[in-house]
């Protein structure tokens, strides 16, 4: 079982819907990440939170809105998505805060597979 | 040129074979290197870190060549269960971001 839990595992939504993806970790990690992965492509970084503050936004469209309520939780709010946003959304965490030196080993959740109709 | 590049494969090898993948990176300031494994429709999982002196974990050996800016992964005595996509990850540069390679698909045949 993965130590990073993501819900829901699958989500189908229309372009006018508002939904949220949730991620939780209890390893005491201080950095949390959202990645987007399309089929046969590597994960693409979307956002990084370090010590509950947004530290990296990879020019993600505003229809994706991240939120970090506390050090264990990370949400991704979705609104007015497009069909091309259909993908696997992966949450990950690492022990050190992003931007610090040293290795940052990522632990991934199992992902939320999103389909936008 | 992409920051981190891999041969996408697929590498089709018979069981018991030895197979090697390379991953090249463009930023000479890169500091940390990893190999991740991703099974079909699953999340990536850490396979091993790559240390400057090279390191081994069972049938897997990782090497770093800073002069030529590449890392390698050698798998000996391939098993069917080794079939997966192998992703290299490089950390470094001003932002210290983790950058994924494009991944190499390995298919071990019976």
PDB file of C-alpha atoms in Angstrom:
ATOM      1  CA  UNK A   1       0.000   0.000   0.000  1.00  0.00           C
ATOM      2  CA  UNK A   2       1.251   3.444  -0.927  1.00  0.00           C
ATOM      3  CA  UNK A   3       1.914   5.888   1.917  1.00  0.00           C
ATOM      4  CA  UNK A   4       0.450   8.728  -0.123  1.00  0.00           C
ATOM      5  CA  UNK A   5      -3.294   8.357  -0.508  1.00  0.00           C
ATOM      6  CA  UNK A   6      -5.199   9.953  -3.356  1.00  0.00           C
ATOM      7  CA  UNK A   7      -8.953  10.184  -3.849  1.00  0.00           C
ATOM      8  CA  UNK A   8     -10.860   9.605  -5.960  1.00  0.00           C
ATOM      9  CA  UNK A   9      -9.089   6.924  -8.012  1.00  0.00           C
ATOM     10  CA  UNK A  10     -11.260   7.727 -11.023  1.00  0.00           C
ATOM     11  CA  UNK A  11     -13.206  10.874 -11.871  1.00  0.00           C
ATOM     12  CA  UNK A  12     -15.362  11.704 -14.872  1.00  0.00           C
ATOM     13  CA  UNK A  13     -16.522  15.288 -15.170  1.00  0.00           C
ATOM     14  CA  UNK A  14     -18.106  17.636 -17.644  1.00  0.00           C
ATOM     15  CA  UNK A  15     -16.520  20.867 -18.752  1.00  0.00           C
ATOM     16  CA  UNK A  16     -18.816  22.932 -16.546  1.00  0.00           C
ATOM     17  CA  UNK A  17     -18.345  20.874 -13.384  1.00  0.00           C
ATOM     18  CA  UNK A  18     -16.350  21.781 -10.302  1.00  0.00           C
ATOM     19  CA  UNK A  19     -14.541  18.927  -8.601  1.00  0.00           C
ATOM     20  CA  UNK A  20     -11.548  18.376  -6.346  1.00  0.00           C
ATOM     21  CA  UNK A  21      -8.745  15.844  -6.107  1.00  0.00           C
ATOM     22  CA  UNK A  22      -7.411  15.069  -2.659  1.00  0.00           C
ATOM     23  CA  UNK A  23      -4.063  13.839  -1.415  1.00  0.00           C
ATOM     24  CA  UNK A  24      -2.935  12.886   2.070  1.00  0.00           C
ATOM     25  CA  UNK A  25       0.365  11.759   3.572  1.00  0.00           C
ATOM     26  CA  UNK A  26       1.334  11.028   7.173  1.00  0.00           C
ATOM     27  CA  UNK A  27       5.071  10.568   6.764  1.00  0.00           C
ATOM     28  CA  UNK A  28       5.901  14.033   8.114  1.00  0.00           C
ATOM     29  CA  UNK A  29       7.047  15.138   4.675  1.00  0.00           C
ATOM     30  CA  UNK A  30       7.253  18.901   4.225  1.00  0.00           C
ATOM     31  CA  UNK A  31       7.026  19.138   0.447  1.00  0.00           C
ATOM     32  CA  UNK A  32       4.055  18.034  -1.640  1.00  0.00           C
ATOM     33  CA  UNK A  33       3.638  18.004  -5.395  1.00  0.00           C
ATOM     34  CA  UNK A  34       1.034  17.707  -8.134  1.00  0.00           C
ATOM     35  CA  UNK A  35       2.067  16.076 -11.389  1.00  0.00           C
ATOM     36  CA  UNK A  36       0.069  15.472 -14.557  1.00  0.00           C
ATOM     37  CA  UNK A  37       0.819  12.430 -16.690  1.00  0.00           C
ATOM     38  CA  UNK A  38      -0.519  11.668 -20.147  1.00  0.00           C
ATOM     39  CA  UNK A  39      -0.262   8.203 -21.660  1.00  0.00           C
ATOM     40  CA  UNK A  40       3.271   7.146 -22.620  1.00  0.00           C
ATOM     41  CA  UNK A  41       4.720  10.431 -21.318  1.00  0.00           C
ATOM     42  CA  UNK A  42       6.685  11.183 -18.152  1.00  0.00           C
ATOM     43  CA  UNK A  43       5.034  13.030 -15.263  1.00  0.00           C
ATOM     44  CA  UNK A  44       4.920  16.810 -15.760  1.00  0.00           C
ATOM     45  CA  UNK A  45       5.275  19.002 -12.688  1.00  0.00           C
ATOM     46  CA  UNK A  46       2.342  21.320 -11.986  1.00  0.00           C
ATOM     47  CA  UNK A  47       2.746  22.669  -8.448  1.00  0.00           C
ATOM     48  CA  UNK A  48       5.030  22.309  -5.461  1.00  0.00           C
ATOM     49  CA  UNK A  49       4.177  23.201  -1.880  1.00  0.00           C
ATOM     50  CA  UNK A  50       7.004  23.554   0.589  1.00  0.00           C
ATOM     51  CA  UNK A  51       6.153  23.942   4.274  1.00  0.00           C
ATOM     52  CA  UNK A  52       2.531  24.584   3.246  1.00  0.00           C
ATOM     53  CA  UNK A  53       3.446  27.459   0.941  1.00  0.00           C
ATOM     54  CA  UNK A  54       3.200  27.362  -2.829  1.00  0.00           C
ATOM     55  CA  UNK A  55       6.798  27.444  -4.047  1.00  0.00           C
ATOM     56  CA  UNK A  56       6.478  26.429  -7.686  1.00  0.00           C
ATOM     57  CA  UNK A  57       3.673  26.932 -10.211  1.00  0.00           C
ATOM     58  CA  UNK A  58       4.715  25.659 -13.612  1.00  0.00           C
ATOM     59  CA  UNK A  59       2.517  28.153 -15.497  1.00  0.00           C
ATOM     60  CA  UNK A  60      -0.519  25.976 -14.943  1.00  0.00           C
ATOM     61  CA  UNK A  61      -3.853  27.370 -16.247  1.00  0.00           C
ATOM     62  CA  UNK A  62      -6.045  28.931 -13.573  1.00  0.00           C
ATOM     63  CA  UNK A  63      -8.714  26.266 -14.086  1.00  0.00           C
ATOM     64  CA  UNK A  64      -6.430  24.190 -11.823  1.00  0.00           C
ATOM     65  CA  UNK A  65      -6.258  25.608  -8.306  1.00  0.00           C
ATOM     66  CA  UNK A  66      -4.089  23.964  -5.648  1.00  0.00           C
ATOM     67  CA  UNK A  67      -4.660  24.215  -1.929  1.00  0.00           C
ATOM     68  CA  UNK A  68      -2.608  22.995   1.019  1.00  0.00           C
ATOM     69  CA  UNK A  69      -4.816  23.130   4.168  1.00  0.00           C
ATOM     70  CA  UNK A  70      -2.051  21.642   6.352  1.00  0.00           C
ATOM     71  CA  UNK A  71       1.221  19.786   6.082  1.00  0.00           C
ATOM     72  CA  UNK A  72      -0.514  16.444   5.480  1.00  0.00           C
ATOM     73  CA  UNK A  73      -3.129  17.445   2.923  1.00  0.00           C
ATOM     74  CA  UNK A  74      -2.992  18.716  -0.636  1.00  0.00           C
ATOM     75  CA  UNK A  75      -5.993  19.424  -2.827  1.00  0.00           C
ATOM     76  CA  UNK A  76      -6.375  20.260  -6.487  1.00  0.00           C
ATOM     77  CA  UNK A  77      -9.571  22.106  -7.342  1.00  0.00           C
ATOM     78  CA  UNK A  78     -10.827  21.699 -10.884  1.00  0.00           C
ATOM     79  CA  UNK A  79     -13.178  24.031 -12.720  1.00  0.00           C
ATOM     80  CA  UNK A  80     -14.099  24.499 -16.384  1.00  0.00           C
ATOM     81  CA  UNK A  81     -11.644  21.857 -17.573  1.00  0.00           C
ATOM     82  CA  UNK A  82     -11.117  20.902 -21.185  1.00  0.00           C
ATOM     83  CA  UNK A  83     -11.070  17.393 -22.678  1.00  0.00           C
ATOM     84  CA  UNK A  84      -7.302  17.708 -23.198  1.00  0.00           C
ATOM     85  CA  UNK A  85      -6.957  17.944 -19.407  1.00  0.00           C
ATOM     86  CA  UNK A  86      -7.870  14.255 -19.204  1.00  0.00           C
ATOM     87  CA  UNK A  87      -4.870  12.524 -17.652  1.00  0.00           C
ATOM     88  CA  UNK A  88      -3.529  10.759 -14.586  1.00  0.00           C
ATOM     89  CA  UNK A  89      -2.957  13.271 -11.784  1.00  0.00           C
ATOM     90  CA  UNK A  90      -0.251  12.184  -9.394  1.00  0.00           C
ATOM     91  CA  UNK A  91       0.401  13.568  -5.959  1.00  0.00           C
ATOM     92  CA  UNK A  92       3.816  13.094  -4.405  1.00  0.00           C
ATOM     93  CA  UNK A  93       5.616  14.095  -1.242  1.00  0.00           C
ATOM     94  CA  UNK A  94       9.235  14.375  -0.166  1.00  0.00           C
ATOM     95  CA  UNK A  95      10.954  14.794   3.164  1.00  0.00           C
ATOM     96  CA  UNK A  96      12.782  18.042   2.474  1.00  0.00           C
ATOM     97  CA  UNK A  97      11.201  21.259   1.355  1.00  0.00           C
ATOM     98  CA  UNK A  98      11.579  21.882  -2.351  1.00  0.00           C
ATOM     99  CA  UNK A  99      14.393  24.270  -3.135  1.00  0.00           C
ATOM    100  CA  UNK A 100      16.673  22.915  -0.439  1.00  0.00           C
ATOM    101  CA  UNK A 101      19.891  21.124  -1.247  1.00  0.00           C
ATOM    102  CA  UNK A 102      20.289  17.417  -1.089  1.00  0.00           C
ATOM    103  CA  UNK A 103      18.294  14.549  -2.453  1.00  0.00           C
ATOM    104  CA  UNK A 104      14.507  14.767  -2.436  1.00  0.00           C
ATOM    105  CA  UNK A 105      13.161  11.280  -2.913  1.00  0.00           C
ATOM    106  CA  UNK A 106       9.563  11.409  -4.112  1.00  0.00           C
ATOM    107  CA  UNK A 107       6.876   9.068  -2.833  1.00  0.00           C
ATOM    108  CA  UNK A 108       3.945   9.006  -5.212  1.00  0.00           C
ATOM    109  CA  UNK A 109       0.293   8.285  -4.616  1.00  0.00           C
ATOM    110  CA  UNK A 110      -1.531   5.866  -6.900  1.00  0.00           C
ATOM    111  CA  UNK A 111      -3.017   8.743  -8.856  1.00  0.00           C
ATOM    112  CA  UNK A 112      -6.439  10.015  -9.817  1.00  0.00           C
ATOM    113  CA  UNK A 113      -7.437   9.190 -13.380  1.00  0.00           C
ATOM    114  CA  UNK A 114      -9.444  12.106 -14.714  1.00  0.00           C
ATOM    115  CA  UNK A 115     -11.657  12.072 -17.782  1.00  0.00           C
ATOM    116  CA  UNK A 116     -13.183  15.336 -18.985  1.00  0.00           C
ATOM    117  CA  UNK A 117     -16.129  14.951 -21.338  1.00  0.00           C
TER     118      UNK A 117
ATOM    119  CA  UNK B   1      17.715  19.642 -26.510  1.00  0.00           C
ATOM    120  CA  UNK B   2      15.642  18.249 -23.645  1.00  0.00           C
ATOM    121  CA  UNK B   3      17.076  18.600 -20.164  1.00  0.00           C
ATOM    122  CA  UNK B   4      16.916  14.862 -19.501  1.00  0.00           C
ATOM    123  CA  UNK B   5      16.777  12.362 -22.354  1.00  0.00           C
ATOM    124  CA  UNK B   6      16.293   8.624 -22.576  1.00  0.00           C
ATOM    125  CA  UNK B   7      15.906   6.145 -25.412  1.00  0.00           C
ATOM    126  CA  UNK B   8      12.153   5.416 -25.322  1.00  0.00           C
ATOM    127  CA  UNK B   9      12.637   1.827 -26.482  1.00  0.00           C
ATOM    128  CA  UNK B  10      10.933  -0.555 -26.315  1.00  0.00           C
ATOM    129  CA  UNK B  11      13.740  -2.840 -25.303  1.00  0.00           C
ATOM    130  CA  UNK B  12      12.543  -6.388 -25.926  1.00  0.00           C
ATOM    131  CA  UNK B  13      14.826  -8.880 -24.197  1.00  0.00           C
ATOM    132  CA  UNK B  14      14.531 -12.564 -23.295  1.00  0.00           C
ATOM    133  CA  UNK B  15      14.387 -13.717 -19.697  1.00  0.00           C
ATOM    134  CA  UNK B  16      17.850 -13.999 -18.212  1.00  0.00           C
ATOM    135  CA  UNK B  17      19.356 -11.340 -20.459  1.00  0.00           C
ATOM    136  CA  UNK B  18      21.392  -8.369 -19.299  1.00  0.00           C
ATOM    137  CA  UNK B  19      20.091  -4.996 -20.423  1.00  0.00           C
ATOM    138  CA  UNK B  20      21.381  -1.454 -19.931  1.00  0.00           C
ATOM    139  CA  UNK B  21      19.733   1.947 -20.251  1.00  0.00           C
ATOM    140  CA  UNK B  22      21.360   5.340 -20.422  1.00  0.00           C
ATOM    141  CA  UNK B  23      19.994   8.733 -19.480  1.00  0.00           C
ATOM    142  CA  UNK B  24      21.718  11.959 -20.505  1.00  0.00           C
ATOM    143  CA  UNK B  25      21.284  15.315 -18.804  1.00  0.00           C
ATOM    144  CA  UNK B  26      22.170  18.771 -20.028  1.00  0.00           C
ATOM    145  CA  UNK B  27      22.710  20.720 -16.797  1.00  0.00           C
ATOM    146  CA  UNK B  28      26.244  20.160 -15.534  1.00  0.00           C
ATOM    147  CA  UNK B  29      25.199  21.577 -12.136  1.00  0.00           C
ATOM    148  CA  UNK B  30      22.814  18.646 -11.540  1.00  0.00           C
ATOM    149  CA  UNK B  31      23.411  17.159  -8.136  1.00  0.00           C
ATOM    150  CA  UNK B  32      21.181  14.170  -7.480  1.00  0.00           C
ATOM    151  CA  UNK B  33      20.112  11.305  -9.670  1.00  0.00           C
ATOM    152  CA  UNK B  34      17.571   8.533  -9.371  1.00  0.00           C
ATOM    153  CA  UNK B  35      15.977   5.689 -11.269  1.00  0.00           C
ATOM    154  CA  UNK B  36      12.227   5.182 -10.889  1.00  0.00           C
ATOM    155  CA  UNK B  37      10.169   2.317 -12.215  1.00  0.00           C
ATOM    156  CA  UNK B  38       6.591   2.718 -13.444  1.00  0.00           C
ATOM    157  CA  UNK B  39       4.331  -0.217 -14.197  1.00  0.00           C
ATOM    158  CA  UNK B  40       1.480   0.209 -16.669  1.00  0.00           C
ATOM    159  CA  UNK B  41      -1.295   2.408 -15.193  1.00  0.00           C
ATOM    160  CA  UNK B  42       0.512   2.636 -11.844  1.00  0.00           C
ATOM    161  CA  UNK B  43       2.468   5.364 -10.101  1.00  0.00           C
ATOM    162  CA  UNK B  44       6.259   5.710 -10.385  1.00  0.00           C
ATOM    163  CA  UNK B  45       8.202   4.066  -7.565  1.00  0.00           C
ATOM    164  CA  UNK B  46      11.787   4.678  -6.557  1.00  0.00           C
ATOM    165  CA  UNK B  47      14.057   1.916  -7.805  1.00  0.00           C
ATOM    166  CA  UNK B  48      17.370   3.286  -6.619  1.00  0.00           C
ATOM    167  CA  UNK B  49      19.366   6.432  -6.073  1.00  0.00           C
ATOM    168  CA  UNK B  50      22.525   6.868  -8.128  1.00  0.00           C
ATOM    169  CA  UNK B  51      25.709   7.653  -6.234  1.00  0.00           C
ATOM    170  CA  UNK B  52      28.903   9.148  -7.623  1.00  0.00           C
ATOM    171  CA  UNK B  53      30.867   5.966  -7.015  1.00  0.00           C
ATOM    172  CA  UNK B  54      28.177   3.768  -8.547  1.00  0.00           C
ATOM    173  CA  UNK B  55      25.964   1.446  -6.556  1.00  0.00           C
ATOM    174  CA  UNK B  56      24.412  -1.956  -6.765  1.00  0.00           C
ATOM    175  CA  UNK B  57      21.183  -3.424  -5.412  1.00  0.00           C
ATOM    176  CA  UNK B  58      20.837  -7.098  -6.219  1.00  0.00           C
ATOM    177  CA  UNK B  59      20.528  -7.472  -9.987  1.00  0.00           C
ATOM    178  CA  UNK B  60      20.506  -3.699 -10.529  1.00  0.00           C
ATOM    179  CA  UNK B  61      23.598  -1.513 -10.930  1.00  0.00           C
ATOM    180  CA  UNK B  62      23.521   2.254 -11.344  1.00  0.00           C
ATOM    181  CA  UNK B  63      26.421   4.370 -12.564  1.00  0.00           C
ATOM    182  CA  UNK B  64      27.031   8.098 -12.883  1.00  0.00           C
ATOM    183  CA  UNK B  65      29.393   9.625 -15.429  1.00  0.00           C
ATOM    184  CA  UNK B  66      29.671  13.327 -14.648  1.00  0.00           C
ATOM    185  CA  UNK B  67      32.209  14.030 -17.390  1.00  0.00           C
ATOM    186  CA  UNK B  68      29.852  12.802 -20.094  1.00  0.00           C
ATOM    187  CA  UNK B  69      26.715  13.798 -18.173  1.00  0.00           C
ATOM    188  CA  UNK B  70      24.863  10.539 -18.159  1.00  0.00           C
ATOM    189  CA  UNK B  71      23.608   7.932 -15.747  1.00  0.00           C
ATOM    190  CA  UNK B  72      23.075   4.280 -16.512  1.00  0.00           C
ATOM    191  CA  UNK B  73      21.064   1.386 -15.191  1.00  0.00           C
ATOM    192  CA  UNK B  74      22.158  -2.211 -15.725  1.00  0.00           C
ATOM    193  CA  UNK B  75      19.756  -5.079 -15.073  1.00  0.00           C
ATOM    194  CA  UNK B  76      21.240  -8.575 -14.919  1.00  0.00           C
ATOM    195  CA  UNK B  77      19.331 -11.852 -15.242  1.00  0.00           C
ATOM    196  CA  UNK B  78      16.133 -10.111 -16.393  1.00  0.00           C
ATOM    197  CA  UNK B  79      12.845 -11.382 -14.997  1.00  0.00           C
ATOM    198  CA  UNK B  80       9.391 -11.109 -16.526  1.00  0.00           C
ATOM    199  CA  UNK B  81       8.481  -8.895 -13.572  1.00  0.00           C
ATOM    200  CA  UNK B  82      11.123  -6.363 -14.634  1.00  0.00           C
ATOM    201  CA  UNK B  83       8.878  -5.336 -17.548  1.00  0.00           C
ATOM    202  CA  UNK B  84       8.044  -1.684 -16.911  1.00  0.00           C
ATOM    203  CA  UNK B  85       8.980   1.843 -17.898  1.00  0.00           C
ATOM    204  CA  UNK B  86      12.197   3.058 -16.303  1.00  0.00           C
ATOM    205  CA  UNK B  87      12.361   6.797 -15.643  1.00  0.00           C
ATOM    206  CA  UNK B  88      15.502   8.660 -14.728  1.00  0.00           C
ATOM    207  CA  UNK B  89      15.176  11.711 -12.495  1.00  0.00           C
ATOM    208  CA  UNK B  90      17.728  14.480 -12.210  1.00  0.00           C
ATOM    209  CA  UNK B  91      17.784  17.228  -9.584  1.00  0.00           C
ATOM    210  CA  UNK B  92      19.809  20.350  -9.858  1.00  0.00           C
ATOM    211  CA  UNK B  93      20.187  23.783 -11.278  1.00  0.00           C
ATOM    212  CA  UNK B  94      19.019  27.049  -9.815  1.00  0.00           C
ATOM    213  CA  UNK B  95      15.546  25.849  -8.927  1.00  0.00           C
ATOM    214  CA  UNK B  96      16.606  22.437  -7.588  1.00  0.00           C
ATOM    215  CA  UNK B  97      13.653  20.936  -9.414  1.00  0.00           C
ATOM    216  CA  UNK B  98      13.193  17.254 -10.093  1.00  0.00           C
ATOM    217  CA  UNK B  99      13.211  16.621 -13.839  1.00  0.00           C
ATOM    218  CA  UNK B 100      11.955  13.364 -15.293  1.00  0.00           C
ATOM    219  CA  UNK B 101      13.408  11.756 -18.359  1.00  0.00           C
ATOM    220  CA  UNK B 102      11.073  10.552 -21.070  1.00  0.00           C
ATOM    221  CA  UNK B 103      11.264   6.953 -19.847  1.00  0.00           C
ATOM    222  CA  UNK B 104      12.493   3.700 -21.381  1.00  0.00           C
ATOM    223  CA  UNK B 105      10.080   0.835 -21.882  1.00  0.00           C
ATOM    224  CA  UNK B 106      11.440  -2.615 -21.091  1.00  0.00           C
ATOM    225  CA  UNK B 107       9.590  -5.778 -22.134  1.00  0.00           C
ATOM    226  CA  UNK B 108      11.087  -9.040 -20.904  1.00  0.00           C
ATOM    227  CA  UNK B 109       9.907 -11.973 -23.011  1.00  0.00           C
ATOM    228  CA  UNK B 110       9.509 -15.568 -21.771  1.00  0.00           C
TER     229      UNK B 110
END
